[in-house]
Amino acid sequence: MATSSERSPPPFPDSEDQDVLDSEEVGGRDSDEDDGEDLFMSASNPLLTEMDTTLPPASQPSDVLMKPPSNIMDEPLIEPVSSQTENKPANKVVSEPSDDFVDLTNNVTDSPDEAVAAESAVADDAKDTTEIPLDEPSDEFEDIFGSENEALQEEVLVADVTVEAATDNRAVTSGAIEPPGDGKTGSDDEQEAKETATDPIIDLSYDLPASVAQQPPPARDKCFDPLVDLLSDAPPAADANVPSRATVDLFEDEGTDLFTEPRQTKSATQQQKSLFGEADEDLFGEPLGATSKKTISKEQKDKPVKTKAASHVSNIGGPLQDNSPAEPADIFTEEAVTTLPSITSTSTVNSKTNGVQSEEEADIFAKATVELSLDSPRGERRKDVKAKPSASALSQSAAASLAKPQSAALEELEEEEEEEQGDKFDIFVSVKDPEKIGDGMNAYMAYKLTTETQLAMFRNKTFTVRRRFSDFLGLYEKLSEKHGPNGFIVPPPPEKSILGMTKVKVGKEDSSSADFVERRRAALERYLQRVVNHPSLLQDPDVREFLEREELPRAVSTQALSGAGFLKMINKATDAVSKMTIKMNESDVWFEEKLQEVESADQQFRKLHALVESLVIHRKELSLNTASFAKSTAMLGSAEDNTALSRALSQLAEVEDKMEQLHQEQAANDTFNFAELIADYIRLLGAVRATFDHRMKAWQRWQDAQCALQKKRETEAKLLWANKPDKLQLAKEEIAEWEAKVTQYERDFDRVSATVRKEVVRFEKEKARNFKREIMNYLACLLQSQQQLIKYWEAFLPEAKAIA
Amino acid sequence: MTDQQGYGTRPSAKMRSVSVDLNHDASLLIDIPDALCERDKVKFTVHTKTTLSSFQKPDFSVPRQHEDFIWLHDTLVETEDYAGLIIPPAPPKPDFESPREKMHKLGEGEATMTKEEYTKMKQELEAEYLAVFKKTVQVHEVFLQRLSSHPNLSKDRNFQIFLEYDQDLTVRRKNAKEMFGGFFKNMVKSADEVLISGIKEVDDFFEQEKTFLLDYYSKIKDSTAKAEKMTRSHKNIADDYIHISATLNSLSADDTTILFVSVQKVEGRVASDQELKLTELLRYYMRDIQAAKDLLYRRARALVDYENSNKALDKARLKSKDIPQAEEHQQQCLQKFDKLSESGKKELTSFKGRRVVAFRKNLIEMAELEIKHAKVSSTIQLTHFYTNEKWTL
């Protein structure tokens, strides 16, 4: 099935490719190749070649791209589609041996050689371990994307965008795989890619031009190609994986040589494999069993993985770029020679990387991979380590990188996947042992942070550091500065409480300050856990530093009353004013509705919080009153002259005493399970609103730029009228500059919008899950206290009956 | 809501005379099947069923107001013949102020609440109002039942008139002078009590009983206050749950809302049952003990009178003047005192038995209700625990 389906898609892709862009030309090659298995191999090679070409001189496609960057952007999208279609054929070829894929995947996992190599490279880099795995695949990708990667590195975001587009494409491709409406699918993909990825694409194009005109375009092309490859790979990848298994075996056996060859020969296949590898478990299982359709689905899943790899590749790309030219040739040769083996090798590599990453969630991986990709050193190392592999790696990596970005996009799109991943987060941070350090007003609380993780990006499985409260605030400041404007929901830490802390500082160990410290400790723990559960934030070097580094530079400007704090307040005030003055015509109903939802939820949560607080207060009152009643009952019992009644009354006093305990526990339960959770969400909702504000700001910037552009145009028209050619030139330059800015800002805005959207969806999921869990906890506590209550009263009942 | 309301108030309807143990005498059965609340006045329908020949009909109903009950109580207290008896404490004046005030507050706060929250609070208040009303009826009924079950008091002429006269009694309301007089009398009585407390007790039983009752009274007064506070904070919690569940509802967390609604219901029931079983018990016995203390006061008064008459007799003998008169007076005082002591002893002993039985009954019922509520709420929570799939917020 897979083969047939794959085959059918290839023709379509070919047509599409041809129709479409420069990449189309490549695609055409691919498609041609696709026709036969050999062709496929060759096709994959062409892809690689394309990639390569893009890398070195951006070959034909790159040139084309170069010419009309913006157009290219659009085109690239199209191209990806076509390339995808091309890839599909390749995938089909691969799919034929898909049975083997399972083996291959296994091999891949086995293929420690590659992994080891990668690891060694990583070790050299001393970067994250995750990077290493990624590096391996990424190396390949790097080779291919090398040039792209540079650009990509600069603009990881761009890569993501491409990834998103890729994901769209993938989805399309997956849908289209069976029907091969390659052209259709391609077009669909293109459209989608345009829609979803247009921004990214634009970004890429912009970025690329900005960085290096030639390189950027190639990068774009590459990106697209990779995406296409990934897409095509992804669907077919499953199929390809089957053959790739064999190839994997070969690779393992062959070692680096094989790798290099495979890379060249089957960069596409490798990519596919890599994708598969990432998806290893899920993908493999599905791909193997399922033919084209399943593979498609798997592919999607794989895609994220692939995209990750791709990102890695892209990261590596910088270094790889150098290698890339050489690699492309190698790849081609290799492809021609051993397409299948190369594929297998790549797949193995990917699988390895996947395996490593796969343990962690795909999202995390994807992000991690992206970050890794940024780290060019690894890529370089890898290149060094594997000259041959690098070439192959480049092709693969390029594919992988494309796939990864795509996959990332897919992941974003496919929330369900995220959820699965979310559930599996392999990092747990606990905040314990609050300890008062120092005396008087200079005293502060230090907390012990213990991180337990399976993530390879950390050096150790468990590690412990000591942090003080202001460090947590400092982390938040850094994160919100970095990620806030991009539309990420940065979890806020608990507020500074001068009153509470002063009590702790001055007061002795009384219950209210202990209560305060415990509340804060728990809040900090939840805060950190939210940060590390966020796939993007986890990748932030500041987060890692915060978790790992022994000594942190003292966080400044977190003091509420300091000058910085004052500045912050002023900033907030100006923000509030500008917020009121900005009148945004909301074009997106979704955002409008969400904002309203968030605002009303915020209100409700605040109300709820006040209510729960009053519940806690009343419960404490009840506990107090119960205690005094118990005392009074005991007195009454002692005054009672009827022995049995006196006994019963003192028993009642005891019961009431225990009830008091229960009420107290219940009050604590109300506080910690309920009130604190709600307080958290009030803060988080504030963060959500902040992302909406950031989006609005991005929009405002865009609008301002548009206004400026409009003015420039008017000036130009005036100058034209006044016939002042000397100034006209200047005006034209300015217009071009502002045009670029407008596009840039528009892209920024779209990107922020997309991120906000994604983040809000994620936030809502998290919220539902969180509340469910907490309410379960709350209920469990309630249940327990009810059971206790039953026990107490049942014990009392015979006493009451014994009164005679 | 109706469910909860019914639940909260049903016990008071079903388990009447919870606080008192009455030996039911089929010859005279009294109940208050109905009552009407008009503004400040509450009109009780007192229904009597009797086989006694002193009544003209075997079955009749009359309308009575709270003031009529007070009048009956006062006349009984003022009757010399009953000085040796514990006169059942008069029922407290119907107090609808607290629910009314709450209702008023609720009306003011209507704007800040969601509609269902308001409706729920209103229902809750109505239930509370109804409970207060039923409780009021109940205490009045208990007062009459205690009179009817007392061998001496049931034969009182005023009591029979109270039961039988089918027109409004139109008891003259106390005027300001009388009110002041009553207040003054109380002052004198308290001062007298202090004076009398110096008198040496001649009977160990009464000596003991006096210390016990004084001690017990202060303790039970304390306990009552504490129990009231406790039930009030319990009710606050139930009210909090109402608001919380309403807010949750507006957050469209349906299942969670149901949970809190049910938790609230249980909390509310626990509170109202505690109120009924424990606080009411304590409150009633606080008043009953006050009545017993009054008995002791009257007896002590008689004792003082007797001693004074002894002194007067001595004086008379010394002066050889008016000796027979003094002797007679002394004899009268002695007789009165003896009679008081005798019936007082009987009354106090039976009071003790009655108290123990009432405590037993109420404590058992309260424990059972507590267990029942806890079980109900655990069941609710367990069901929620296992069907939480849809939980969101």
PDB file of N, CA and C in Angstrom, chain A residues 429-435 445-450 466-469 472 493-495 501 504 513-530 672-673 676 680 683:
ATOM      1  N   VAL A 429      10.948  19.444  39.367  1.00  0.00           N
ATOM      2  CA  VAL A 429      11.714  20.350  40.211  1.00  0.00           C
ATOM      3  C   VAL A 429      11.006  20.438  41.552  1.00  0.00           C
ATOM      4  N   SER A 430      11.753  20.234  42.598  1.00  0.00           N
ATOM      5  CA  SER A 430      11.138  20.403  43.907  1.00  0.00           C
ATOM      6  C   SER A 430      11.862  21.506  44.656  1.00  0.00           C
ATOM      7  N   VAL A 431      11.089  22.263  45.374  1.00  0.00           N
ATOM      8  CA  VAL A 431      11.655  23.334  46.193  1.00  0.00           C
ATOM      9  C   VAL A 431      11.430  22.934  47.634  1.00  0.00           C
ATOM     10  N   LYS A 432      12.503  22.815  48.365  1.00  0.00           N
ATOM     11  CA  LYS A 432      12.367  22.300  49.726  1.00  0.00           C
ATOM     12  C   LYS A 432      13.201  23.097  50.708  1.00  0.00           C
ATOM     13  N   ASP A 433      13.077  22.682  51.942  1.00  0.00           N
ATOM     14  CA  ASP A 433      13.925  23.175  53.021  1.00  0.00           C
ATOM     15  C   ASP A 433      14.124  24.680  53.034  1.00  0.00           C
ATOM     16  N   PRO A 434      13.071  25.425  53.194  1.00  0.00           N
ATOM     17  CA  PRO A 434      13.292  26.856  53.318  1.00  0.00           C
ATOM     18  C   PRO A 434      14.148  27.128  54.551  1.00  0.00           C
ATOM     19  N   GLU A 435      15.086  27.994  54.383  1.00  0.00           N
ATOM     20  CA  GLU A 435      16.028  28.216  55.478  1.00  0.00           C
ATOM     21  C   GLU A 435      16.288  29.698  55.582  1.00  0.00           C
ATOM     22  N   MET A 445      15.210  34.132  52.848  1.00  0.00           N
ATOM     23  CA  MET A 445      14.954  32.701  52.862  1.00  0.00           C
ATOM     24  C   MET A 445      15.644  32.079  51.662  1.00  0.00           C
ATOM     25  N   ALA A 446      16.328  30.989  51.932  1.00  0.00           N
ATOM     26  CA  ALA A 446      16.937  30.246  50.826  1.00  0.00           C
ATOM     27  C   ALA A 446      16.214  28.920  50.705  1.00  0.00           C
ATOM     28  N   TYR A 447      16.033  28.504  49.485  1.00  0.00           N
ATOM     29  CA  TYR A 447      15.316  27.254  49.238  1.00  0.00           C
ATOM     30  C   TYR A 447      16.226  26.286  48.510  1.00  0.00           C
ATOM     31  N   LYS A 448      16.003  25.032  48.787  1.00  0.00           N
ATOM     32  CA  LYS A 448      16.792  24.006  48.111  1.00  0.00           C
ATOM     33  C   LYS A 448      16.029  23.536  46.888  1.00  0.00           C
ATOM     34  N   LEU A 449      16.680  23.646  45.767  1.00  0.00           N
ATOM     35  CA  LEU A 449      16.054  23.269  44.503  1.00  0.00           C
ATOM     36  C   LEU A 449      16.630  21.948  44.053  1.00  0.00           C
ATOM     37  N   THR A 450      15.803  20.954  43.956  1.00  0.00           N
ATOM     38  CA  THR A 450      16.291  19.682  43.460  1.00  0.00           C
ATOM     39  C   THR A 450      15.615  19.374  42.143  1.00  0.00           C
ATOM     40  N   ARG A 466      20.930  25.931  45.733  1.00  0.00           N
ATOM     41  CA  ARG A 466      20.195  26.766  46.681  1.00  0.00           C
ATOM     42  C   ARG A 466      19.882  28.089  46.015  1.00  0.00           C
ATOM     43  N   ARG A 467      18.663  28.513  46.175  1.00  0.00           N
ATOM     44  CA  ARG A 467      18.259  29.780  45.568  1.00  0.00           C
ATOM     45  C   ARG A 467      17.451  30.574  46.570  1.00  0.00           C
ATOM     46  N   ARG A 468      17.581  31.874  46.473  1.00  0.00           N
ATOM     47  CA  ARG A 468      16.750  32.704  47.331  1.00  0.00           C
ATOM     48  C   ARG A 468      15.595  33.275  46.516  1.00  0.00           C
ATOM     49  N   PHE A 469      14.665  33.841  47.230  1.00  0.00           N
ATOM     50  CA  PHE A 469      13.425  34.248  46.561  1.00  0.00           C
ATOM     51  C   PHE A 469      13.688  35.228  45.428  1.00  0.00           C
ATOM     52  N   PHE A 472      14.396  33.782  42.116  1.00  0.00           N
ATOM     53  CA  PHE A 472      13.220  33.344  41.357  1.00  0.00           C
ATOM     54  C   PHE A 472      12.625  34.522  40.599  1.00  0.00           C
ATOM     55  N   PRO A 493       5.995  34.245  39.063  1.00  0.00           N
ATOM     56  CA  PRO A 493       6.283  33.728  40.400  1.00  0.00           C
ATOM     57  C   PRO A 493       5.357  34.370  41.416  1.00  0.00           C
ATOM     58  N   PRO A 494       5.330  33.863  42.629  1.00  0.00           N
ATOM     59  CA  PRO A 494       4.509  34.514  43.652  1.00  0.00           C
ATOM     60  C   PRO A 494       5.005  35.935  43.899  1.00  0.00           C
ATOM     61  N   GLU A 495       4.092  36.786  44.285  1.00  0.00           N
ATOM     62  CA  GLU A 495       4.469  38.174  44.497  1.00  0.00           C
ATOM     63  C   GLU A 495       5.372  38.313  45.710  1.00  0.00           C
ATOM     64  N   MET A 501       7.167  38.802  54.579  1.00  0.00           N
ATOM     65  CA  MET A 501       8.589  38.542  54.740  1.00  0.00           C
ATOM     66  C   MET A 501       9.116  39.252  55.971  1.00  0.00           C
ATOM     67  N   VAL A 504       8.511  37.212  58.805  1.00  0.00           N
ATOM     68  CA  VAL A 504       9.464  36.113  58.892  1.00  0.00           C
ATOM     69  C   VAL A 504      10.799  36.608  59.401  1.00  0.00           C
ATOM     70  N   SER A 513       3.976  32.898  60.288  1.00  0.00           N
ATOM     71  CA  SER A 513       5.129  33.037  59.401  1.00  0.00           C
ATOM     72  C   SER A 513       5.514  31.675  58.825  1.00  0.00           C
ATOM     73  N   ALA A 514       5.320  30.634  59.608  1.00  0.00           N
ATOM     74  CA  ALA A 514       5.571  29.295  59.073  1.00  0.00           C
ATOM     75  C   ALA A 514       4.601  29.010  57.936  1.00  0.00           C
ATOM     76  N   ASP A 515       3.396  29.434  58.150  1.00  0.00           N
ATOM     77  CA  ASP A 515       2.363  29.274  57.131  1.00  0.00           C
ATOM     78  C   ASP A 515       2.766  30.031  55.871  1.00  0.00           C
ATOM     79  N   PHE A 516       3.255  31.233  56.079  1.00  0.00           N
ATOM     80  CA  PHE A 516       3.664  32.061  54.955  1.00  0.00           C
ATOM     81  C   PHE A 516       4.797  31.415  54.178  1.00  0.00           C
ATOM     82  N   VAL A 517       5.780  30.931  54.897  1.00  0.00           N
ATOM     83  CA  VAL A 517       6.934  30.324  54.245  1.00  0.00           C
ATOM     84  C   VAL A 517       6.514  29.078  53.470  1.00  0.00           C
ATOM     85  N   GLU A 518       5.642  28.316  54.078  1.00  0.00           N
ATOM     86  CA  GLU A 518       5.211  27.098  53.411  1.00  0.00           C
ATOM     87  C   GLU A 518       4.398  27.434  52.155  1.00  0.00           C
ATOM     88  N   ARG A 519       3.559  28.412  52.269  1.00  0.00           N
ATOM     89  CA  ARG A 519       2.790  28.829  51.105  1.00  0.00           C
ATOM     90  C   ARG A 519       3.709  29.261  49.988  1.00  0.00           C
ATOM     91  N   ARG A 520       4.695  30.046  50.368  1.00  0.00           N
ATOM     92  CA  ARG A 520       5.601  30.565  49.353  1.00  0.00           C
ATOM     93  C   ARG A 520       6.424  29.435  48.753  1.00  0.00           C
ATOM     94  N   ARG A 521       6.863  28.546  49.594  1.00  0.00           N
ATOM     95  CA  ARG A 521       7.653  27.434  49.088  1.00  0.00           C
ATOM     96  C   ARG A 521       6.859  26.663  48.043  1.00  0.00           C
ATOM     97  N   ALA A 522       5.633  26.346  48.392  1.00  0.00           N
ATOM     98  CA  ALA A 522       4.795  25.582  47.470  1.00  0.00           C
ATOM     99  C   ALA A 522       4.544  26.376  46.195  1.00  0.00           C
ATOM    100  N   ALA A 523       4.354  27.675  46.351  1.00  0.00           N
ATOM    101  CA  ALA A 523       4.094  28.499  45.168  1.00  0.00           C
ATOM    102  C   ALA A 523       5.322  28.540  44.265  1.00  0.00           C
ATOM    103  N   LEU A 524       6.487  28.610  44.883  1.00  0.00           N
ATOM    104  CA  LEU A 524       7.713  28.622  44.085  1.00  0.00           C
ATOM    105  C   LEU A 524       7.897  27.316  43.347  1.00  0.00           C
ATOM    106  N   GLU A 525       7.547  26.258  44.031  1.00  0.00           N
ATOM    107  CA  GLU A 525       7.688  24.950  43.393  1.00  0.00           C
ATOM    108  C   GLU A 525       6.767  24.849  42.182  1.00  0.00           C
ATOM    109  N   ARG A 526       5.544  25.277  42.401  1.00  0.00           N
ATOM    110  CA  ARG A 526       4.604  25.214  41.274  1.00  0.00           C
ATOM    111  C   ARG A 526       5.057  26.116  40.140  1.00  0.00           C
ATOM    112  N   TYR A 527       5.592  27.267  40.515  1.00  0.00           N
ATOM    113  CA  TYR A 527       6.068  28.206  39.505  1.00  0.00           C
ATOM    114  C   TYR A 527       7.179  27.580  38.664  1.00  0.00           C
ATOM    115  N   LEU A 528       8.163  27.002  39.341  1.00  0.00           N
ATOM    116  CA  LEU A 528       9.287  26.411  38.615  1.00  0.00           C
ATOM    117  C   LEU A 528       8.833  25.247  37.757  1.00  0.00           C
ATOM    118  N   GLN A 529       7.940  24.471  38.314  1.00  0.00           N
ATOM    119  CA  GLN A 529       7.473  23.319  37.551  1.00  0.00           C
ATOM    120  C   GLN A 529       6.763  23.793  36.289  1.00  0.00           C
ATOM    121  N   ARG A 530       6.064  24.880  36.394  1.00  0.00           N
ATOM    122  CA  ARG A 530       5.392  25.407  35.204  1.00  0.00           C
ATOM    123  C   ARG A 530       6.409  25.875  34.181  1.00  0.00           C
ATOM    124  N   PHE A 672      -4.226  25.394  50.730  1.00  0.00           N
ATOM    125  CA  PHE A 672      -3.153  24.943  49.860  1.00  0.00           C
ATOM    126  C   PHE A 672      -3.658  24.327  48.572  1.00  0.00           C
ATOM    127  N   ASN A 673      -4.725  23.605  48.668  1.00  0.00           N
ATOM    128  CA  ASN A 673      -5.197  22.964  47.447  1.00  0.00           C
ATOM    129  C   ASN A 673      -6.049  23.871  46.598  1.00  0.00           C
ATOM    130  N   GLU A 676      -4.556  28.617  46.942  1.00  0.00           N
ATOM    131  CA  GLU A 676      -3.274  28.861  46.318  1.00  0.00           C
ATOM    132  C   GLU A 676      -3.332  28.595  44.824  1.00  0.00           C
ATOM    133  N   ASP A 680      -2.584  31.214  41.951  1.00  0.00           N
ATOM    134  CA  ASP A 680      -1.680  30.929  40.834  1.00  0.00           C
ATOM    135  C   ASP A 680      -2.326  31.312  39.523  1.00  0.00           C
ATOM    136  N   ARG A 683      -2.592  34.927  38.769  1.00  0.00           N
ATOM    137  CA  ARG A 683      -1.321  35.423  38.243  1.00  0.00           C
ATOM    138  C   ARG A 683      -1.118  34.993  36.796  1.00  0.00           C
TER     139      ARG A 683
END
